[in-house]
PDB file of C-alpha atoms in Angstrom:
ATOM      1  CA  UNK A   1     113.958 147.957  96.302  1.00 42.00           C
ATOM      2  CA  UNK A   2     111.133 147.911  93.712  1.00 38.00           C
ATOM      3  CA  UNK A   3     109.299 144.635  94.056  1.00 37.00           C
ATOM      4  CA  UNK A   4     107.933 141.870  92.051  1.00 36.00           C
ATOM      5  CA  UNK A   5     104.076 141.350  91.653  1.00 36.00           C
ATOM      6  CA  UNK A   6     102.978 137.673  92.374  1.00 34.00           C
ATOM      7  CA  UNK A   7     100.874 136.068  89.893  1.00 34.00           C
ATOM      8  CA  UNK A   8      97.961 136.354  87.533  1.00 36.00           C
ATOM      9  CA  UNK A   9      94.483 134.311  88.099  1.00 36.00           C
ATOM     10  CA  UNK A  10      91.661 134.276  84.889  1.00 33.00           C
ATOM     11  CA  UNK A  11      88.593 134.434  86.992  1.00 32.00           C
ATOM     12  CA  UNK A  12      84.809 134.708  85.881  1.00 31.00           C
ATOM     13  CA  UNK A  13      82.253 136.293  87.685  1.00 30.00           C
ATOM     14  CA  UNK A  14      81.056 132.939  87.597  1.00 29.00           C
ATOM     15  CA  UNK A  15      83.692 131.764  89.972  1.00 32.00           C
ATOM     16  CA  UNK A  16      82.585 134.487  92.666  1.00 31.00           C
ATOM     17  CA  UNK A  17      79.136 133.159  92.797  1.00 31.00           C
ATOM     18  CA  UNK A  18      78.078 129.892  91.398  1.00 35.00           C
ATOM     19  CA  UNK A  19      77.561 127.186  93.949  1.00 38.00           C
ATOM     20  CA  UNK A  20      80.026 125.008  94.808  1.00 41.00           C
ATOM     21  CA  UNK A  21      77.716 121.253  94.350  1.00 44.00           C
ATOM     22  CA  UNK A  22      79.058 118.614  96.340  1.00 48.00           C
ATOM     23  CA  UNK A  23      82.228 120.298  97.376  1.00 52.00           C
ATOM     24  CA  UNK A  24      80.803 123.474  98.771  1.00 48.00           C
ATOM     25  CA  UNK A  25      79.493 121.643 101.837  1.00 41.00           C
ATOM     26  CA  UNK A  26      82.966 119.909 102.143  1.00 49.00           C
ATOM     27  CA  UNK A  27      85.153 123.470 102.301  1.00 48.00           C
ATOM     28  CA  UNK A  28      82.771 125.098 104.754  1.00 44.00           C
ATOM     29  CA  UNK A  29      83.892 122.540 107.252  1.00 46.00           C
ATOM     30  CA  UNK A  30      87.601 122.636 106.606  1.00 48.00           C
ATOM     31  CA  UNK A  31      87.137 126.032 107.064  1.00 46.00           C
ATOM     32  CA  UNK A  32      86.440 125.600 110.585  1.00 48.00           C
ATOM     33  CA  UNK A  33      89.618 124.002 111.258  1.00 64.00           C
ATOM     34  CA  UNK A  34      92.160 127.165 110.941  1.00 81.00           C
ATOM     35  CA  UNK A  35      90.404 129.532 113.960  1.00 82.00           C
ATOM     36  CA  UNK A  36      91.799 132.729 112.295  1.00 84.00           C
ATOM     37  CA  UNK A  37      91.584 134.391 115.956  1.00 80.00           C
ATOM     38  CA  UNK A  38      93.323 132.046 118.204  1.00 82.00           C
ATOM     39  CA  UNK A  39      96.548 133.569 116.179  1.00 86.00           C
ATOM     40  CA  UNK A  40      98.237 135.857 118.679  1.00 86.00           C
ATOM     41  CA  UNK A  41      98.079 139.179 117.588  1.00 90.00           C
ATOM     42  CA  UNK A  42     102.022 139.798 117.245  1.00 91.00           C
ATOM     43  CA  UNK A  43     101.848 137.324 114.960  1.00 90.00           C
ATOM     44  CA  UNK A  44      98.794 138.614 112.763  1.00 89.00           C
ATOM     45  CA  UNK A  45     100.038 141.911 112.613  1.00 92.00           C
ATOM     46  CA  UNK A  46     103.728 140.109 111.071  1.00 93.00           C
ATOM     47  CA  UNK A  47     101.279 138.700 108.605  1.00 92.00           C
ATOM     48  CA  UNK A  48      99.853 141.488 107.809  1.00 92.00           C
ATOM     49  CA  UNK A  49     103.254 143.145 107.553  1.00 94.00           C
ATOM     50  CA  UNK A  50     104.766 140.313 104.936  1.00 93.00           C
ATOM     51  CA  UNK A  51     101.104 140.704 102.810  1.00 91.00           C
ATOM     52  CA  UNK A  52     101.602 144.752 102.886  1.00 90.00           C
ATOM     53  CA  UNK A  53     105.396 143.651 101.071  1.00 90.00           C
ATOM     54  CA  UNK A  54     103.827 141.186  99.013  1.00 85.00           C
ATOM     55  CA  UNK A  55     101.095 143.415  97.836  1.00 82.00           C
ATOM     56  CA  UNK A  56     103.748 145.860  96.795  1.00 83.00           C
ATOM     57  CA  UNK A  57     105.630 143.172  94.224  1.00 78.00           C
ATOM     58  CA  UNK A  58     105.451 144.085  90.281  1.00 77.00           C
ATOM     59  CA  UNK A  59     104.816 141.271  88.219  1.00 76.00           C
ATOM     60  CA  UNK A  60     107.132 138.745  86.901  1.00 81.00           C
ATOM     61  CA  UNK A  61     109.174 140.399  84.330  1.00 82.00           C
ATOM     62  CA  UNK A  62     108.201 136.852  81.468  1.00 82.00           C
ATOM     63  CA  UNK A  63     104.345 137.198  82.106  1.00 73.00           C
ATOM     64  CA  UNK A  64     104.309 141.212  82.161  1.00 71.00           C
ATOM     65  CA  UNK A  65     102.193 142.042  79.160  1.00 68.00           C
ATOM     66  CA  UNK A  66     102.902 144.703  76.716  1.00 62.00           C
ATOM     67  CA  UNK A  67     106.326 146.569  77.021  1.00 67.00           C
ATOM     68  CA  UNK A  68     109.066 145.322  78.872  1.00 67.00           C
ATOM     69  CA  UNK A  69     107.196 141.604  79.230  1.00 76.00           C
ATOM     70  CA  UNK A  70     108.457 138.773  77.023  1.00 87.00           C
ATOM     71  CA  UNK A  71     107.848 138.586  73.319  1.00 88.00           C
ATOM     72  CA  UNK A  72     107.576 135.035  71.172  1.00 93.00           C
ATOM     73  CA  UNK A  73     108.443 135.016  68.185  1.00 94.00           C
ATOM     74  CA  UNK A  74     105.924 132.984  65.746  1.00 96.00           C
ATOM     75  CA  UNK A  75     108.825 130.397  64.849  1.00 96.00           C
ATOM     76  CA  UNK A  76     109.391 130.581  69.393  1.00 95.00           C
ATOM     77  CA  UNK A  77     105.838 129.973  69.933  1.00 96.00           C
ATOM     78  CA  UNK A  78     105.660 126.623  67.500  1.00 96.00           C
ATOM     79  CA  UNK A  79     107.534 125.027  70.299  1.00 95.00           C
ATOM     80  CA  UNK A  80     104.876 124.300  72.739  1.00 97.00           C
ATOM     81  CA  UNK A  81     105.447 123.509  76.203  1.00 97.00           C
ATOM     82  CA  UNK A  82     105.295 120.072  77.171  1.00 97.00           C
ATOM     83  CA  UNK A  83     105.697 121.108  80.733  1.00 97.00           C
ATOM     84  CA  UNK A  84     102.391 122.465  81.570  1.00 98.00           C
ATOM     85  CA  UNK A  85      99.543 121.020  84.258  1.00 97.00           C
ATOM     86  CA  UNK A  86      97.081 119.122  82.019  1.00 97.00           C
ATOM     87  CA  UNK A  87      93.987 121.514  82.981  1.00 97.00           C
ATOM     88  CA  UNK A  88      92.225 118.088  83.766  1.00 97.00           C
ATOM     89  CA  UNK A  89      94.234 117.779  86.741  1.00 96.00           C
ATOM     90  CA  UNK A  90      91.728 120.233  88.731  1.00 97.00           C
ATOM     91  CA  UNK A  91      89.636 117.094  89.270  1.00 96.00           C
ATOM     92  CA  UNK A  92      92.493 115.589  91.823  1.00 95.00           C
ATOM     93  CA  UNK A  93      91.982 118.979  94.243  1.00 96.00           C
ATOM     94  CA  UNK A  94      89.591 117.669  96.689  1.00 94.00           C
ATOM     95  CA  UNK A  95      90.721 119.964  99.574  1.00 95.00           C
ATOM     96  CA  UNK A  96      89.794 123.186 100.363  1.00 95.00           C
ATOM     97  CA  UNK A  97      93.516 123.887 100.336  1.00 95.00           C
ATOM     98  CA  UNK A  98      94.693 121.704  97.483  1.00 96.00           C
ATOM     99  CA  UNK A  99      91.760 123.740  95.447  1.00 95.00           C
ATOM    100  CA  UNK A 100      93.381 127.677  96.321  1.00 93.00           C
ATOM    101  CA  UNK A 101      96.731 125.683  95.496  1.00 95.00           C
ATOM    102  CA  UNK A 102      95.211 124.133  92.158  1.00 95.00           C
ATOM    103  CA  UNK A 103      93.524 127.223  90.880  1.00 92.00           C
ATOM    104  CA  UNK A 104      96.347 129.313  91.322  1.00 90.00           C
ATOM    105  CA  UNK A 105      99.294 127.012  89.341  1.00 93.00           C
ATOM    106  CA  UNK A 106      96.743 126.392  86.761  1.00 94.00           C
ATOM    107  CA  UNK A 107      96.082 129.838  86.162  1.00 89.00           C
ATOM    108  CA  UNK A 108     100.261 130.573  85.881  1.00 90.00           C
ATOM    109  CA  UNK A 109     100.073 127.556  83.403  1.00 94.00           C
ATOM    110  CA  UNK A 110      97.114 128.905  81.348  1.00 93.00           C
ATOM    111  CA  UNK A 111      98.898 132.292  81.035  1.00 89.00           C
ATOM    112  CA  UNK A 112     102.168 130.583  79.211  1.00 93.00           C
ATOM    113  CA  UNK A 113     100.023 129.038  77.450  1.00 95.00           C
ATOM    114  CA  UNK A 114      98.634 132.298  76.266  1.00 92.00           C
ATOM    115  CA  UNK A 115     101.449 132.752  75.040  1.00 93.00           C
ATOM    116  CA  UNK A 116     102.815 130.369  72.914  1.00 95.00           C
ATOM    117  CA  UNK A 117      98.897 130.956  71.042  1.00 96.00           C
ATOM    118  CA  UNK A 118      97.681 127.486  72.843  1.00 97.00           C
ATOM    119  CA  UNK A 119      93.886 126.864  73.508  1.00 96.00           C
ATOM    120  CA  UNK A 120      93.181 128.267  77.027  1.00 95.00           C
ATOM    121  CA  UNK A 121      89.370 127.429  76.839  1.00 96.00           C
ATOM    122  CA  UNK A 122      90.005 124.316  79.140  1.00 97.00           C
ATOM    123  CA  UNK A 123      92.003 126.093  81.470  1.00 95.00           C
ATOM    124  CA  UNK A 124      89.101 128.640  82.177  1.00 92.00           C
ATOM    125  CA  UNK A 125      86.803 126.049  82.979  1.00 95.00           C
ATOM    126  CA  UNK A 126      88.957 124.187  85.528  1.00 95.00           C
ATOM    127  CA  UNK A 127      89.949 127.558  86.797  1.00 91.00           C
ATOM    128  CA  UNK A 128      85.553 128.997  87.533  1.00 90.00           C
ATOM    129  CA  UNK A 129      85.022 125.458  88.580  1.00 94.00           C
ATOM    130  CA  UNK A 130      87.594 125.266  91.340  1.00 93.00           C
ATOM    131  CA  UNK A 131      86.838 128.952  92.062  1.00 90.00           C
ATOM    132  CA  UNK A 132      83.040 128.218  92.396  1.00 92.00           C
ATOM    133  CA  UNK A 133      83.605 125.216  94.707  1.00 95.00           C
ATOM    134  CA  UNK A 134      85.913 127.285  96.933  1.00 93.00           C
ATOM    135  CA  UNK A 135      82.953 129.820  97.196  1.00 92.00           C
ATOM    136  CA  UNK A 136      85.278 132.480  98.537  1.00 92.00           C
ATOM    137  CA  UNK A 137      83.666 135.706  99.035  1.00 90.00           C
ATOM    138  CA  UNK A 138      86.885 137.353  99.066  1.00 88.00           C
ATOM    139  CA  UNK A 139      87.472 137.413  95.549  1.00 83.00           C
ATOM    140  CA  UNK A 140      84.545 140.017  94.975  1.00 80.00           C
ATOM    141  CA  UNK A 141      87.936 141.967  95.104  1.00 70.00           C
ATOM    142  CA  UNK A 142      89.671 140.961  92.185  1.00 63.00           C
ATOM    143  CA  UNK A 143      87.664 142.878  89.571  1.00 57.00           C
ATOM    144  CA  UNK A 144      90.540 142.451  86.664  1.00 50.00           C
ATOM    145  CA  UNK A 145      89.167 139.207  85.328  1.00 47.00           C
ATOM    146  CA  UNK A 146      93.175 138.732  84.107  1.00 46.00           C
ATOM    147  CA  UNK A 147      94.802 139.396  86.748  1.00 49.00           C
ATOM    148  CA  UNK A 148      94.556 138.007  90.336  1.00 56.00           C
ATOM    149  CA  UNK A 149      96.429 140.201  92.285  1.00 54.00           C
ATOM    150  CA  UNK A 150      96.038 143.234  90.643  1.00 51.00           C
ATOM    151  CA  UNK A 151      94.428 143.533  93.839  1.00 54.00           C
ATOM    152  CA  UNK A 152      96.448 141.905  96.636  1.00 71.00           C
ATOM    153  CA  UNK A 153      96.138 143.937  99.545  1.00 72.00           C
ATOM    154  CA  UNK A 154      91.745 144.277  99.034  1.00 81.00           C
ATOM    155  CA  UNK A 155      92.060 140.802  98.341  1.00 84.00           C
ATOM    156  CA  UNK A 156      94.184 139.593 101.505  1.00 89.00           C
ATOM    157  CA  UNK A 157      91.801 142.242 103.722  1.00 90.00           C
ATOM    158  CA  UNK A 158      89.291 140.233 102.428  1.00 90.00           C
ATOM    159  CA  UNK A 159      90.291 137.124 103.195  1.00 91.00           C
ATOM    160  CA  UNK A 160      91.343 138.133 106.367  1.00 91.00           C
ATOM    161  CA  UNK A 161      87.341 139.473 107.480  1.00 92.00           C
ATOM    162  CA  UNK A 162      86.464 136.205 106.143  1.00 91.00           C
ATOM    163  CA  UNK A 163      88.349 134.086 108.272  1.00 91.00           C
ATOM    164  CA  UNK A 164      90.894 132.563 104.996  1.00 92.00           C
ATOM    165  CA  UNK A 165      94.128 134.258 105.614  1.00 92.00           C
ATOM    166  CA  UNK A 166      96.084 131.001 105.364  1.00 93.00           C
ATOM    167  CA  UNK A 167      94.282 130.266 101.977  1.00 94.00           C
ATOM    168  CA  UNK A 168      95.798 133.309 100.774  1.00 93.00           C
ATOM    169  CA  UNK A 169      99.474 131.917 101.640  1.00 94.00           C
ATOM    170  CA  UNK A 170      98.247 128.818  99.594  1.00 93.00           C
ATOM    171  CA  UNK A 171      97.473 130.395  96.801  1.00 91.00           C
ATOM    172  CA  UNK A 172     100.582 132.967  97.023  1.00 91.00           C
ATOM    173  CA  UNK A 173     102.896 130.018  97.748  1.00 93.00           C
ATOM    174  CA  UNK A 174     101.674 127.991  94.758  1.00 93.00           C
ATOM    175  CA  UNK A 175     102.017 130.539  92.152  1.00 89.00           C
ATOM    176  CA  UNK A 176     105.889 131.411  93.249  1.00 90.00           C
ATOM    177  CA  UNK A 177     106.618 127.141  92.813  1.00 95.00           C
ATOM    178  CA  UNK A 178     104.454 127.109  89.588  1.00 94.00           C
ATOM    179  CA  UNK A 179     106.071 130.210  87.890  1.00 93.00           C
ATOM    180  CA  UNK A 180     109.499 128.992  89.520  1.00 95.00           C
ATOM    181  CA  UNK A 181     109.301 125.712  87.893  1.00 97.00           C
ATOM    182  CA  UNK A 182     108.005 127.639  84.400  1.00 96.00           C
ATOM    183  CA  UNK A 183     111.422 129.615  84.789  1.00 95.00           C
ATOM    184  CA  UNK A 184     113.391 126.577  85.348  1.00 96.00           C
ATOM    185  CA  UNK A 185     112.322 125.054  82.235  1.00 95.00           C
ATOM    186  CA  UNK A 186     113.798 127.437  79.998  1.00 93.00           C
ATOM    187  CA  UNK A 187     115.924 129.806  82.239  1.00 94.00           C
ATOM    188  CA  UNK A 188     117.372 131.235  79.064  1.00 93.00           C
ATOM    189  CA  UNK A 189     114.270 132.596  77.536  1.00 94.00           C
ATOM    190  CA  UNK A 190     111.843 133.469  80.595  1.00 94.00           C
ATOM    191  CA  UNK A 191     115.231 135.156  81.908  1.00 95.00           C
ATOM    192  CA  UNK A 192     115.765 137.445  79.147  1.00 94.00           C
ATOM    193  CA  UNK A 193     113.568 139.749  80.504  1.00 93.00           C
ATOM    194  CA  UNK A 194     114.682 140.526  84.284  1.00 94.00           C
ATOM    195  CA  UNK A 195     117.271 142.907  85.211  1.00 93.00           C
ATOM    196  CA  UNK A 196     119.483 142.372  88.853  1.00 95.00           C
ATOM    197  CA  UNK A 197     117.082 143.983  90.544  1.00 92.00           C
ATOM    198  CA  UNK A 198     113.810 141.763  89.513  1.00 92.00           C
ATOM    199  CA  UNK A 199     116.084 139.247  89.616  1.00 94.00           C
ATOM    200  CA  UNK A 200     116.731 139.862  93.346  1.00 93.00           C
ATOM    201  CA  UNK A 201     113.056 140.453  94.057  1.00 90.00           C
ATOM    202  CA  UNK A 202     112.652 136.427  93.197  1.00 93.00           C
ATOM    203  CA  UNK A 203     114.982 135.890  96.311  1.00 94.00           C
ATOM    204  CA  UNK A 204     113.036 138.614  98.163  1.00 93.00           C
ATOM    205  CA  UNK A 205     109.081 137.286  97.433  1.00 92.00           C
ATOM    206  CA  UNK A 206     110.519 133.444  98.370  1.00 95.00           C
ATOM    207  CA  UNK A 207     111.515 134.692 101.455  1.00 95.00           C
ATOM    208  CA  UNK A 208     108.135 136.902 102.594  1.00 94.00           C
ATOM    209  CA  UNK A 209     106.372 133.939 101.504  1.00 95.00           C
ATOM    210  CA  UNK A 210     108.297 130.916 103.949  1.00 96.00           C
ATOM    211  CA  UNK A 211     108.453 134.078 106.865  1.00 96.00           C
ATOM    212  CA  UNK A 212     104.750 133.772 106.628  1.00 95.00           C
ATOM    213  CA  UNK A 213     104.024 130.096 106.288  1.00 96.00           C
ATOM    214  CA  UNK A 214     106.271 129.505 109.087  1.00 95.00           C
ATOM    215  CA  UNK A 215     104.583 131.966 111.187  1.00 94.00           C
ATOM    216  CA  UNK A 216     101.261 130.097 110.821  1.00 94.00           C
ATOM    217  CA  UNK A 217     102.735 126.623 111.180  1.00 92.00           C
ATOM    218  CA  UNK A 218     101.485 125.950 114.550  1.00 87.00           C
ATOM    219  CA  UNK A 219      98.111 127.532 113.819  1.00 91.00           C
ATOM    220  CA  UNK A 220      97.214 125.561 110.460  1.00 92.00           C
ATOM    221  CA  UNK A 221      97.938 121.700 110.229  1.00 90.00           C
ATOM    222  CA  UNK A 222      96.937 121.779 106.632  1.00 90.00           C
ATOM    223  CA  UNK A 223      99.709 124.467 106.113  1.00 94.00           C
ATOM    224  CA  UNK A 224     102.517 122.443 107.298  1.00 94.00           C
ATOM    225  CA  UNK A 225     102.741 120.129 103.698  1.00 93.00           C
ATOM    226  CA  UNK A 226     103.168 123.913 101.901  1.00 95.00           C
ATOM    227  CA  UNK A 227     106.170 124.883 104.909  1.00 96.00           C
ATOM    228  CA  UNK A 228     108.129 121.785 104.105  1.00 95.00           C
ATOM    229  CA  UNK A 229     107.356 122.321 100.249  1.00 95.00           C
ATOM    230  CA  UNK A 230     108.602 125.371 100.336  1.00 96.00           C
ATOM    231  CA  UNK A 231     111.705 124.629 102.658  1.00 94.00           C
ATOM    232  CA  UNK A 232     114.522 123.729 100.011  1.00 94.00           C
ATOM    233  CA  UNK A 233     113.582 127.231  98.384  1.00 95.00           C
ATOM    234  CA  UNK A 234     114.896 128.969 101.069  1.00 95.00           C
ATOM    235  CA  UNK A 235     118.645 127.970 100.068  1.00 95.00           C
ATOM    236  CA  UNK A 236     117.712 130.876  97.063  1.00 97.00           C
ATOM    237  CA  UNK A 237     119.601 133.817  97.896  1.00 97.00           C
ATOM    238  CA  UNK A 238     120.354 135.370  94.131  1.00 97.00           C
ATOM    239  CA  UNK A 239     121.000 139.015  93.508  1.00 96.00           C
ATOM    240  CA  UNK A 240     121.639 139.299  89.937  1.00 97.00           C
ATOM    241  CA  UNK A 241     119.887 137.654  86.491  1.00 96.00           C
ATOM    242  CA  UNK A 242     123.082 135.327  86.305  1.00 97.00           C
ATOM    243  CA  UNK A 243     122.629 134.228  90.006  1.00 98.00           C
ATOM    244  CA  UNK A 244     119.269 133.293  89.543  1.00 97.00           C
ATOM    245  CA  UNK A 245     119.924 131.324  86.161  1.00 97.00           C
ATOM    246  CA  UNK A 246     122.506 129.393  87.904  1.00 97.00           C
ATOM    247  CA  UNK A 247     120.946 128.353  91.006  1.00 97.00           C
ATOM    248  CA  UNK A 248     117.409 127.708  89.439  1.00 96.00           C
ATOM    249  CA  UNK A 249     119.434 125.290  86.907  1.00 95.00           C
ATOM    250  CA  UNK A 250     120.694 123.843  90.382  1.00 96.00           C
ATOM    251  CA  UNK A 251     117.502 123.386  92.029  1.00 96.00           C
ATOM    252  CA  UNK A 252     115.364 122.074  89.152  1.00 96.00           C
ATOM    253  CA  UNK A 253     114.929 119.279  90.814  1.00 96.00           C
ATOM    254  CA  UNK A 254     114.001 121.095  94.263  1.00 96.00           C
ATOM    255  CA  UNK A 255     111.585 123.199  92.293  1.00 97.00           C
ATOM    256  CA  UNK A 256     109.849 120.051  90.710  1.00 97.00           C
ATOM    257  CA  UNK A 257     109.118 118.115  93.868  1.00 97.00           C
ATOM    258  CA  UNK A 258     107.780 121.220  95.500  1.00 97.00           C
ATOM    259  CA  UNK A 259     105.384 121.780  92.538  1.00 97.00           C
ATOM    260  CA  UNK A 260     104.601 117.731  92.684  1.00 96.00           C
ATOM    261  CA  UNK A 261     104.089 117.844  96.655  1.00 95.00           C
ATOM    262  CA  UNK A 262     101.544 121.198  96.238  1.00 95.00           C
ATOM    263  CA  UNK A 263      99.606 120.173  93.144  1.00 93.00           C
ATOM    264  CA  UNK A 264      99.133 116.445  92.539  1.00 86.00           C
TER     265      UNK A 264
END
């Protein structure tokens, strides 16, 4: 089964090595908290496992650019979302987790926005800010500027020799509620574009995604809000396009307090 890629991040070079100010000091300490090598080593090589799969996923079908991606028309795109994170929200991340979690659903948000021919200027400056008080090494790896996980598996090997594997199930975990609760939205448009089988890959990257969370449960306390997030999701089980219309119009409302309990 072909799979879906996960999401798309706008960051600067800037992001990868300005200094993080007052919040810099503040992650390096929460990083201390998650010992990446008390995991037991049946369960890091599962992780590594589910990130292989993940790593492997095309890209959502409604944010693919070019051919086979979603085109607006220009009366389509003078309905503007009203749906979208307010980029000003990046000031409420004060974690090191609620900022992987931040960056990533604002950068799903600033790429709809994209699309309907909104500003994205403010986005991009939440986005490098966030990214530049994370002061995560790892993302030396992304070297698409437009797209995040263009290089998944360098950038979860990354994270992984730097001690931030559960970071990367934030950020992976945040994107899948934020372009989950885009979908829901307006299922009839962003839907147009999947077949049954991308369709099913939905059902497929939702699962990889709560396997992995709930392996690293009892390892990461600051993990645990994303687990129970994520928990109602797992009732998703659709194979086809019509499936996965019907039962994201059925958990709107499970989608929207996910999205409200991972970025506030």
């Amino acid at each position: 089964m072909k799979k879906l890629s996960i999401f798309a991040v706008a960051i600067t070079a800037m992001a990868f090595t300005a200094c993080g100010g007052n919040k810099s000091a503040q992650t390096v300490e929460e990083t201390k908290s998650f010992d990446q090598e008390q995991v037991e080593e049946k369960i890091k090589m599962e992780i590594d496992s589910l990130a292989a799969n993940l790593g492997k996923l095309k890209q959502l079908p409604f944010v693919t650019k070019g051919e086979g991606g979603l085109q607006l028309t220009e009366e389509e795109k003078q309905v503007k979302p009203d749906y979208l994170f307010n980029p000003s929200v990046a000031e409420n991340a004060t974690t090191l987790a609620e900022m992987y979690r931040m960056a990533s659903a604002l950068t799903v948000d600033k790429n709809i926005a994209a699309m309907y021919d909104m500003p994205t200027d403010e986005y991009e400056k939440a986005i490098t800010k966030l990214m530049a008080d994370i002061n995560d090494p790892s993302f030396k790896e992304v070297k698409d500027s437009t797209d995040f996980f263009a290089a998944t598996e360098g950038l979860y090997e990354a994270m992984k020799a730097n001690g931030r594997i559960n970071y990367f199930w934030q950020l992976a975990s945040a994107s899948l509620v934020e372009e989950m609760y885009v979908m829901s939205q307006n299922s009839e448009k962003f839907l147009s574009v999947f077949d049954d089988e991308s369709a099913a890959n939905v059902t497929y990257r939702t699962t990889l995604l709560i396997d992995a969370i709930g392996r690293l449960v009892e390892y990461d306390p600051e993990i645990e809000p994303v687990a129970t997030a994520l928990k109602p999701l797992g009732e998703l089980n659709a194979m086809t396009v019509d499936q996965l219309k019907t039962q994201l119009d059925e958990m709107k409302e499970e989608v929207a307090s996910a999205r409200a309990a991972l970025v506030k």
